[in-house]
PDB file of C-alpha atoms in Angstrom:
ATOM      1  CA  ASP W   1      12.574 -32.940  10.084  1.00  0.00           C
ATOM      2  CA  THR W   2      12.914 -29.372   8.827  1.00  0.00           C
ATOM      3  CA  GLU W   3      12.889 -27.647  12.190  1.00  0.00           C
ATOM      4  CA  VAL W   4      14.801 -24.553  13.112  1.00  0.00           C
ATOM      5  CA  THR W   5      14.285 -23.587  16.743  1.00  0.00           C
ATOM      6  CA  GLN W   6      14.675 -20.035  17.990  1.00  0.00           C
ATOM      7  CA  THR W   7      14.666 -18.849  21.574  1.00  0.00           C
ATOM      8  CA  PRO W   8      13.316 -16.790  23.149  1.00  0.00           C
ATOM      9  CA  LYS W   9      10.071 -16.181  21.276  1.00  0.00           C
ATOM     10  CA  HIS W  10       9.737 -12.704  22.747  1.00  0.00           C
ATOM     11  CA  LEU W  11      12.322 -10.383  24.244  1.00  0.00           C
ATOM     12  CA  VAL W  12      12.012  -6.941  25.779  1.00  0.00           C
ATOM     13  CA  MET W  13      15.207  -5.118  26.578  1.00  0.00           C
ATOM     14  CA  GLY W  14      16.430  -1.693  27.527  1.00  0.00           C
ATOM     15  CA  MET W  15      18.963   0.213  25.512  1.00  0.00           C
ATOM     16  CA  THR W  16      21.727  -0.556  28.007  1.00  0.00           C
ATOM     17  CA  ASN W  17      21.031  -4.270  28.279  1.00  0.00           C
ATOM     18  CA  LYS W  18      23.001  -7.152  26.817  1.00  0.00           C
ATOM     19  CA  LYS W  19      21.008 -10.095  25.557  1.00  0.00           C
ATOM     20  CA  SER W  20      21.404 -12.976  23.128  1.00  0.00           C
ATOM     21  CA  LEU W  21      19.165 -14.684  20.618  1.00  0.00           C
ATOM     22  CA  LYS W  22      19.664 -18.369  19.990  1.00  0.00           C
ATOM     23  CA  CYS W  23      19.021 -20.521  16.938  1.00  0.00           C
ATOM     24  CA  GLU W  24      19.425 -24.276  16.657  1.00  0.00           C
ATOM     25  CA  GLN W  25      19.027 -26.801  13.854  1.00  0.00           C
ATOM     26  CA  HIS W  26      19.719 -30.519  13.643  1.00  0.00           C
ATOM     27  CA  MET W  27      19.338 -31.033   9.923  1.00  0.00           C
ATOM     28  CA  GLY W  28      23.056 -31.181   9.258  1.00  0.00           C
ATOM     29  CA  HIS W  29      22.914 -27.841   7.480  1.00  0.00           C
ATOM     30  CA  ARG W  30      26.217 -26.004   7.181  1.00  0.00           C
ATOM     31  CA  ALA W  31      24.865 -22.564   6.256  1.00  0.00           C
ATOM     32  CA  MET W  32      22.985 -20.442   8.772  1.00  0.00           C
ATOM     33  CA  TYR W  33      21.449 -16.990   8.413  1.00  0.00           C
ATOM     34  CA  TRP W  34      20.157 -14.104  10.482  1.00  0.00           C
ATOM     35  CA  TYR W  35      17.433 -11.854   9.083  1.00  0.00           C
ATOM     36  CA  LYS W  36      15.709  -8.799  10.478  1.00  0.00           C
ATOM     37  CA  GLN W  37      12.077  -8.253   9.584  1.00  0.00           C
ATOM     38  CA  LYS W  38      10.067  -5.109  10.257  1.00  0.00           C
ATOM     39  CA  ALA W  39       6.274  -5.220  10.229  1.00  0.00           C
ATOM     40  CA  LYS W  40       4.726  -5.751   6.794  1.00  0.00           C
ATOM     41  CA  LYS W  41       8.163  -5.881   5.156  1.00  0.00           C
ATOM     42  CA  PRO W  42      10.221  -8.732   3.718  1.00  0.00           C
ATOM     43  CA  PRO W  43      13.124 -10.149   5.703  1.00  0.00           C
ATOM     44  CA  GLU W  44      16.424  -8.292   5.374  1.00  0.00           C
ATOM     45  CA  LEU W  45      19.586 -10.356   5.442  1.00  0.00           C
ATOM     46  CA  MET W  46      22.012  -9.524   8.249  1.00  0.00           C
ATOM     47  CA  PHE W  47      24.606 -12.298   8.409  1.00  0.00           C
ATOM     48  CA  VAL W  48      25.461 -15.604   6.771  1.00  0.00           C
ATOM     49  CA  TYR W  49      27.624 -18.309   8.280  1.00  0.00           C
ATOM     50  CA  SER W  50      29.074 -21.009   6.087  1.00  0.00           C
ATOM     51  CA  TYR W  51      30.844 -23.932   7.752  1.00  0.00           C
ATOM     52  CA  GLU W  52      30.859 -21.931  10.990  1.00  0.00           C
ATOM     53  CA  LYS W  53      32.669 -19.001   9.410  1.00  0.00           C
ATOM     54  CA  LEU W  54      31.109 -15.622   8.784  1.00  0.00           C
ATOM     55  CA  SER W  55      30.754 -15.304   5.037  1.00  0.00           C
ATOM     56  CA  ILE W  56      28.398 -12.355   4.653  1.00  0.00           C
ATOM     57  CA  ASN W  57      27.899  -9.309   6.858  1.00  0.00           C
ATOM     58  CA  GLU W  58      25.435  -6.899   5.301  1.00  0.00           C
ATOM     59  CA  SER W  59      26.939  -3.804   6.918  1.00  0.00           C
ATOM     60  CA  VAL W  60      25.146  -4.479  10.169  1.00  0.00           C
ATOM     61  CA  PRO W  61      25.945  -2.132  13.095  1.00  0.00           C
ATOM     62  CA  SER W  62      28.419  -3.516  15.607  1.00  0.00           C
ATOM     63  CA  ARG W  63      25.776  -3.550  18.342  1.00  0.00           C
ATOM     64  CA  PHE W  64      24.736  -6.830  16.683  1.00  0.00           C
ATOM     65  CA  SER W  65      27.375  -9.512  17.098  1.00  0.00           C
ATOM     66  CA  PRO W  66      26.825 -12.960  15.578  1.00  0.00           C
ATOM     67  CA  GLU W  67      28.459 -16.129  16.778  1.00  0.00           C
ATOM     68  CA  CYS W  68      28.438 -19.675  15.438  1.00  0.00           C
ATOM     69  CA  PRO W  69      29.812 -21.962  18.203  1.00  0.00           C
ATOM     70  CA  ASN W  70      29.215 -25.125  16.174  1.00  0.00           C
ATOM     71  CA  SER W  71      27.442 -26.329  13.074  1.00  0.00           C
ATOM     72  CA  SER W  72      24.079 -26.613  14.852  1.00  0.00           C
ATOM     73  CA  LEU W  73      24.022 -23.359  16.787  1.00  0.00           C
ATOM     74  CA  LEU W  74      23.848 -19.716  15.840  1.00  0.00           C
ATOM     75  CA  ASN W  75      23.708 -16.861  18.312  1.00  0.00           C
ATOM     76  CA  LEU W  76      23.079 -13.164  17.917  1.00  0.00           C
ATOM     77  CA  HIS W  77      24.461 -11.060  20.750  1.00  0.00           C
ATOM     78  CA  LEU W  78      22.769  -7.730  21.306  1.00  0.00           C
ATOM     79  CA  HIS W  79      24.217  -4.735  23.108  1.00  0.00           C
ATOM     80  CA  ALA W  80      23.261  -1.065  23.334  1.00  0.00           C
ATOM     81  CA  LEU W  81      20.389  -1.435  20.912  1.00  0.00           C
ATOM     82  CA  GLN W  82      18.201   1.403  19.742  1.00  0.00           C
ATOM     83  CA  PRO W  83      14.390   1.491  19.649  1.00  0.00           C
ATOM     84  CA  GLU W  84      14.523   1.244  15.834  1.00  0.00           C
ATOM     85  CA  ASP W  85      16.107  -2.185  16.247  1.00  0.00           C
ATOM     86  CA  SER W  86      12.759  -3.497  17.447  1.00  0.00           C
ATOM     87  CA  ALA W  87      11.743  -6.136  14.917  1.00  0.00           C
ATOM     88  CA  LEU W  88      11.255  -9.839  14.299  1.00  0.00           C
ATOM     89  CA  TYR W  89      14.600 -11.607  14.045  1.00  0.00           C
ATOM     90  CA  LEU W  90      14.514 -14.724  11.928  1.00  0.00           C
ATOM     91  CA  CYS W  91      17.069 -17.485  11.734  1.00  0.00           C
ATOM     92  CA  ALA W  92      17.337 -19.826   8.767  1.00  0.00           C
ATOM     93  CA  SER W  93      19.523 -22.716   7.723  1.00  0.00           C
ATOM     94  CA  SER W  94      20.276 -24.529   4.497  1.00  0.00           C
ATOM     95  CA  GLN W  95      22.548 -27.116   3.035  1.00  0.00           C
ATOM     96  CA  GLU W  96      25.713 -25.679   1.607  1.00  0.00           C
ATOM     97  CA  GLY W  97      26.237 -25.645  -2.085  1.00  0.00           C
ATOM     98  CA  THR W  98      24.926 -24.182  -5.247  1.00  0.00           C
ATOM     99  CA  GLY W  99      22.291 -26.668  -6.230  1.00  0.00           C
ATOM    100  CA  ALA W 100      18.619 -27.232  -5.745  1.00  0.00           C
ATOM    101  CA  LYS W 101      19.142 -28.559  -2.229  1.00  0.00           C
ATOM    102  CA  ASN W 102      20.178 -25.108  -1.009  1.00  0.00           C
ATOM    103  CA  ILE W 103      16.732 -24.381   0.406  1.00  0.00           C
ATOM    104  CA  GLN W 104      16.435 -22.106   3.407  1.00  0.00           C
ATOM    105  CA  TYR W 105      14.305 -23.282   6.306  1.00  0.00           C
ATOM    106  CA  PHE W 106      13.234 -20.667   8.792  1.00  0.00           C
ATOM    107  CA  GLY W 107      12.589 -20.594  12.493  1.00  0.00           C
ATOM    108  CA  ALA W 108       9.559 -18.901  14.032  1.00  0.00           C
ATOM    109  CA  GLY W 109      11.584 -15.873  15.005  1.00  0.00           C
ATOM    110  CA  THR W 110      12.220 -13.789  18.100  1.00  0.00           C
ATOM    111  CA  ARG W 111      10.044 -10.702  18.515  1.00  0.00           C
ATOM    112  CA  LEU W 112      12.382  -8.078  19.985  1.00  0.00           C
ATOM    113  CA  SER W 113      11.238  -4.857  21.600  1.00  0.00           C
ATOM    114  CA  VAL W 114      13.810  -2.269  22.624  1.00  0.00           C
ATOM    115  CA  LEU W 115      12.593   0.281  25.144  1.00  0.00           C
TER     116      LEU W 115
ATOM    117  CA  ALA N   1      21.557  -6.891  -8.969  1.00  0.00           C
ATOM    118  CA  GLN N   2      18.505  -9.062  -9.025  1.00  0.00           C
ATOM    119  CA  THR N   3      15.140  -7.652  -8.023  1.00  0.00           C
ATOM    120  CA  VAL N   4      11.815  -9.288  -7.252  1.00  0.00           C
ATOM    121  CA  THR N   5       8.525  -7.430  -7.676  1.00  0.00           C
ATOM    122  CA  GLN N   6       5.171  -8.374  -6.221  1.00  0.00           C
ATOM    123  CA  SER N   7       2.693  -5.872  -7.571  1.00  0.00           C
ATOM    124  CA  GLN N   8      -0.265  -6.880  -5.385  1.00  0.00           C
ATOM    125  CA  PRO N   9       0.129  -5.689  -1.788  1.00  0.00           C
ATOM    126  CA  GLU N  10      -3.156  -7.332  -0.811  1.00  0.00           C
ATOM    127  CA  MET N  11      -5.448  -9.952  -2.292  1.00  0.00           C
ATOM    128  CA  SER N  12      -8.572 -11.687  -1.090  1.00  0.00           C
ATOM    129  CA  VAL N  13     -10.299 -14.895  -2.116  1.00  0.00           C
ATOM    130  CA  GLN N  14     -13.449 -16.710  -1.156  1.00  0.00           C
ATOM    131  CA  GLU N  15     -13.004 -20.019   0.573  1.00  0.00           C
ATOM    132  CA  ALA N  16     -12.836 -22.904  -1.948  1.00  0.00           C
ATOM    133  CA  GLU N  17     -12.072 -20.521  -4.826  1.00  0.00           C
ATOM    134  CA  THR N  18      -8.820 -20.092  -6.753  1.00  0.00           C
ATOM    135  CA  VAL N  19      -6.455 -17.147  -6.496  1.00  0.00           C
ATOM    136  CA  THR N  20      -3.277 -16.223  -8.339  1.00  0.00           C
ATOM    137  CA  LEU N  21      -0.482 -14.161  -6.823  1.00  0.00           C
ATOM    138  CA  SER N  22       1.877 -12.377  -9.196  1.00  0.00           C
ATOM    139  CA  CYS N  23       5.654 -12.157  -9.092  1.00  0.00           C
ATOM    140  CA  THR N  24       8.131 -10.826 -11.614  1.00  0.00           C
ATOM    141  CA  TYR N  25      11.880 -10.690 -11.312  1.00  0.00           C
ATOM    142  CA  ASP N  26      14.809  -9.154 -13.060  1.00  0.00           C
ATOM    143  CA  THR N  27      18.035 -11.020 -13.687  1.00  0.00           C
ATOM    144  CA  SER N  28      20.676 -11.489 -16.320  1.00  0.00           C
ATOM    145  CA  GLU N  29      21.433 -15.018 -15.172  1.00  0.00           C
ATOM    146  CA  SER N  30      20.172 -18.124 -16.897  1.00  0.00           C
ATOM    147  CA  ASP N  31      20.424 -20.510 -13.946  1.00  0.00           C
ATOM    148  CA  TYR N  32      18.588 -19.659 -10.743  1.00  0.00           C
ATOM    149  CA  TYR N  33      15.879 -20.771  -8.334  1.00  0.00           C
ATOM    150  CA  LEU N  34      12.545 -19.266  -7.425  1.00  0.00           C
ATOM    151  CA  PHE N  35      10.519 -19.784  -4.272  1.00  0.00           C
ATOM    152  CA  TRP N  36       7.213 -18.907  -2.709  1.00  0.00           C
ATOM    153  CA  TYR N  37       7.229 -18.610   1.072  1.00  0.00           C
ATOM    154  CA  LYS N  38       4.170 -18.225   3.270  1.00  0.00           C
ATOM    155  CA  GLN N  39       4.262 -16.310   6.560  1.00  0.00           C
ATOM    156  CA  PRO N  40       1.101 -16.691   8.633  1.00  0.00           C
ATOM    157  CA  PRO N  41       0.421 -14.633  11.764  1.00  0.00           C
ATOM    158  CA  SER N  42       2.400 -17.249  13.680  1.00  0.00           C
ATOM    159  CA  ARG N  43       5.409 -15.601  11.973  1.00  0.00           C
ATOM    160  CA  GLN N  44       7.248 -18.672  10.722  1.00  0.00           C
ATOM    161  CA  MET N  45       8.287 -18.500   7.072  1.00  0.00           C
ATOM    162  CA  ILE N  46       7.169 -21.715   5.441  1.00  0.00           C
ATOM    163  CA  LEU N  47       8.352 -22.868   2.036  1.00  0.00           C
ATOM    164  CA  VAL N  48       5.331 -23.383  -0.195  1.00  0.00           C
ATOM    165  CA  ILE N  49       6.885 -24.303  -3.516  1.00  0.00           C
ATOM    166  CA  ARG N  50      10.091 -23.914  -5.506  1.00  0.00           C
ATOM    167  CA  GLN N  51      11.073 -23.884  -9.157  1.00  0.00           C
ATOM    168  CA  GLU N  52      14.409 -24.523 -10.799  1.00  0.00           C
ATOM    169  CA  ALA N  53      14.880 -22.229 -13.779  1.00  0.00           C
ATOM    170  CA  TYR N  54      16.338 -25.020 -15.909  1.00  0.00           C
ATOM    171  CA  LYS N  55      13.113 -27.014 -15.596  1.00  0.00           C
ATOM    172  CA  GLN N  56      10.413 -26.152 -18.078  1.00  0.00           C
ATOM    173  CA  GLN N  57       7.727 -28.023 -16.190  1.00  0.00           C
ATOM    174  CA  ASN N  58       5.811 -25.918 -13.690  1.00  0.00           C
ATOM    175  CA  ALA N  59       6.142 -27.059 -10.077  1.00  0.00           C
ATOM    176  CA  THR N  60       3.090 -28.247  -8.177  1.00  0.00           C
ATOM    177  CA  GLU N  61       2.544 -29.098  -4.512  1.00  0.00           C
ATOM    178  CA  ASN N  62      -0.977 -30.301  -3.808  1.00  0.00           C
ATOM    179  CA  ARG N  63      -3.232 -27.220  -4.091  1.00  0.00           C
ATOM    180  CA  PHE N  64      -0.327 -24.943  -4.951  1.00  0.00           C
ATOM    181  CA  SER N  65       1.094 -24.574  -8.432  1.00  0.00           C
ATOM    182  CA  VAL N  66       3.196 -22.052 -10.285  1.00  0.00           C
ATOM    183  CA  ASN N  67       3.127 -20.559 -13.740  1.00  0.00           C
ATOM    184  CA  PHE N  68       6.781 -20.076 -14.590  1.00  0.00           C
ATOM    185  CA  GLN N  69       7.410 -17.992 -17.692  1.00  0.00           C
ATOM    186  CA  LYS N  70      11.186 -17.743 -18.001  1.00  0.00           C
ATOM    187  CA  ALA N  71      11.266 -15.454 -21.007  1.00  0.00           C
ATOM    188  CA  ALA N  72       8.821 -13.061 -19.371  1.00  0.00           C
ATOM    189  CA  LYS N  73      10.593 -13.441 -15.985  1.00  0.00           C
ATOM    190  CA  SER N  74       7.290 -14.185 -14.344  1.00  0.00           C
ATOM    191  CA  PHE N  75       6.589 -16.632 -11.521  1.00  0.00           C
ATOM    192  CA  SER N  76       2.981 -16.580 -10.333  1.00  0.00           C
ATOM    193  CA  LEU N  77       1.492 -18.763  -7.600  1.00  0.00           C
ATOM    194  CA  LYS N  78      -1.934 -20.330  -7.990  1.00  0.00           C
ATOM    195  CA  ILE N  79      -3.775 -21.539  -4.914  1.00  0.00           C
ATOM    196  CA  SER N  80      -6.714 -23.808  -5.671  1.00  0.00           C
ATOM    197  CA  ASP N  81      -9.573 -24.658  -3.309  1.00  0.00           C
ATOM    198  CA  SER N  82      -8.483 -21.892  -0.934  1.00  0.00           C
ATOM    199  CA  GLN N  83      -8.751 -22.637   2.764  1.00  0.00           C
ATOM    200  CA  LEU N  84      -8.912 -20.370   5.787  1.00  0.00           C
ATOM    201  CA  GLY N  85      -5.456 -21.572   6.766  1.00  0.00           C
ATOM    202  CA  ASP N  86      -4.041 -20.142   3.539  1.00  0.00           C
ATOM    203  CA  ALA N  87      -4.463 -16.626   4.896  1.00  0.00           C
ATOM    204  CA  ALA N  88      -0.961 -15.243   5.265  1.00  0.00           C
ATOM    205  CA  MET N  89       1.695 -12.996   3.779  1.00  0.00           C
ATOM    206  CA  TYR N  90       3.206 -14.601   0.704  1.00  0.00           C
ATOM    207  CA  PHE N  91       6.746 -13.737  -0.367  1.00  0.00           C
ATOM    208  CA  CYS N  92       8.257 -14.514  -3.723  1.00  0.00           C
ATOM    209  CA  ALA N  93      12.020 -15.053  -3.551  1.00  0.00           C
ATOM    210  CA  TYR N  94      14.916 -15.486  -5.970  1.00  0.00           C
ATOM    211  CA  ARG N  95      18.268 -17.164  -5.503  1.00  0.00           C
ATOM    212  CA  SER N  96      21.149 -17.310  -7.937  1.00  0.00           C
ATOM    213  CA  SER N  97      22.708 -20.634  -8.777  1.00  0.00           C
ATOM    214  CA  GLY N  98      25.702 -19.808  -6.620  1.00  0.00           C
ATOM    215  CA  ASN N  99      25.646 -20.011  -2.860  1.00  0.00           C
ATOM    216  CA  THR N 100      23.946 -16.646  -2.556  1.00  0.00           C
ATOM    217  CA  PRO N 101      21.261 -15.269  -0.259  1.00  0.00           C
ATOM    218  CA  LEU N 102      17.588 -15.024  -1.118  1.00  0.00           C
ATOM    219  CA  VAL N 103      16.205 -11.860  -2.675  1.00  0.00           C
ATOM    220  CA  PHE N 104      12.642 -11.281  -1.497  1.00  0.00           C
ATOM    221  CA  GLY N 105       9.744  -9.385  -3.004  1.00  0.00           C
ATOM    222  CA  LYS N 106       7.744  -7.048  -0.783  1.00  0.00           C
ATOM    223  CA  GLY N 107       5.035  -9.613  -0.206  1.00  0.00           C
ATOM    224  CA  THR N 108       1.322 -10.032  -0.864  1.00  0.00           C
ATOM    225  CA  ARG N 109      -1.101 -10.296   2.015  1.00  0.00           C
ATOM    226  CA  LEU N 110      -3.768 -12.873   1.224  1.00  0.00           C
ATOM    227  CA  SER N 111      -7.100 -12.885   3.043  1.00  0.00           C
ATOM    228  CA  VAL N 112      -9.482 -15.826   2.775  1.00  0.00           C
ATOM    229  CA  ILE N 113     -13.157 -15.041   3.216  1.00  0.00           C
ATOM    230  CA  ALA N 114     -15.409 -17.692   4.685  1.00  0.00           C
TER     231      ALA N 114
END
């Protein structure tokens, strides 16, 4: 089973709203990732969690707040977003470590529209 | 910093034919991993094939195979017997041997013509 589940699939929010994206995996992976993907572009890394601790933050604005409550769950809390934040948000997970088993598996993403 | 270049923004292939997608990368490391991901309109990034740099043998997965030229820093993907379901955006990606994030190319959009 290489499934990463993301909810919701679609989200429309106003600039003053607070919402959260959720990501779940049951593969025993200890590294989890958030990416942002604009249309016809590659994914851009936002955050990496390793053993439930934030290990990489790619200078993402504070209106995006990640949270890793446990090894299977990853959340992305959204607040006061801008229209340019509209994008596909992808979650991925992988085994920890430096070897060949560190393969990232992706969820289907949440399509976010900010009005 | 490592970079990945996909020089073909769009490609097309007739159903049942073979197509090759190009990827080059730049790195000073000797140990690393290379990947091809497929992203169909359904949006999910799906791992197609991977290659460990220390392996000389080219990876194959059913109809998908790679031509890995380490000295030339080239990593092309060959799709044989193309099917309509192969239509997607294909991303080439690089990862260092350490626990580092993926570096993606800009992608190649593949169309399959019936």
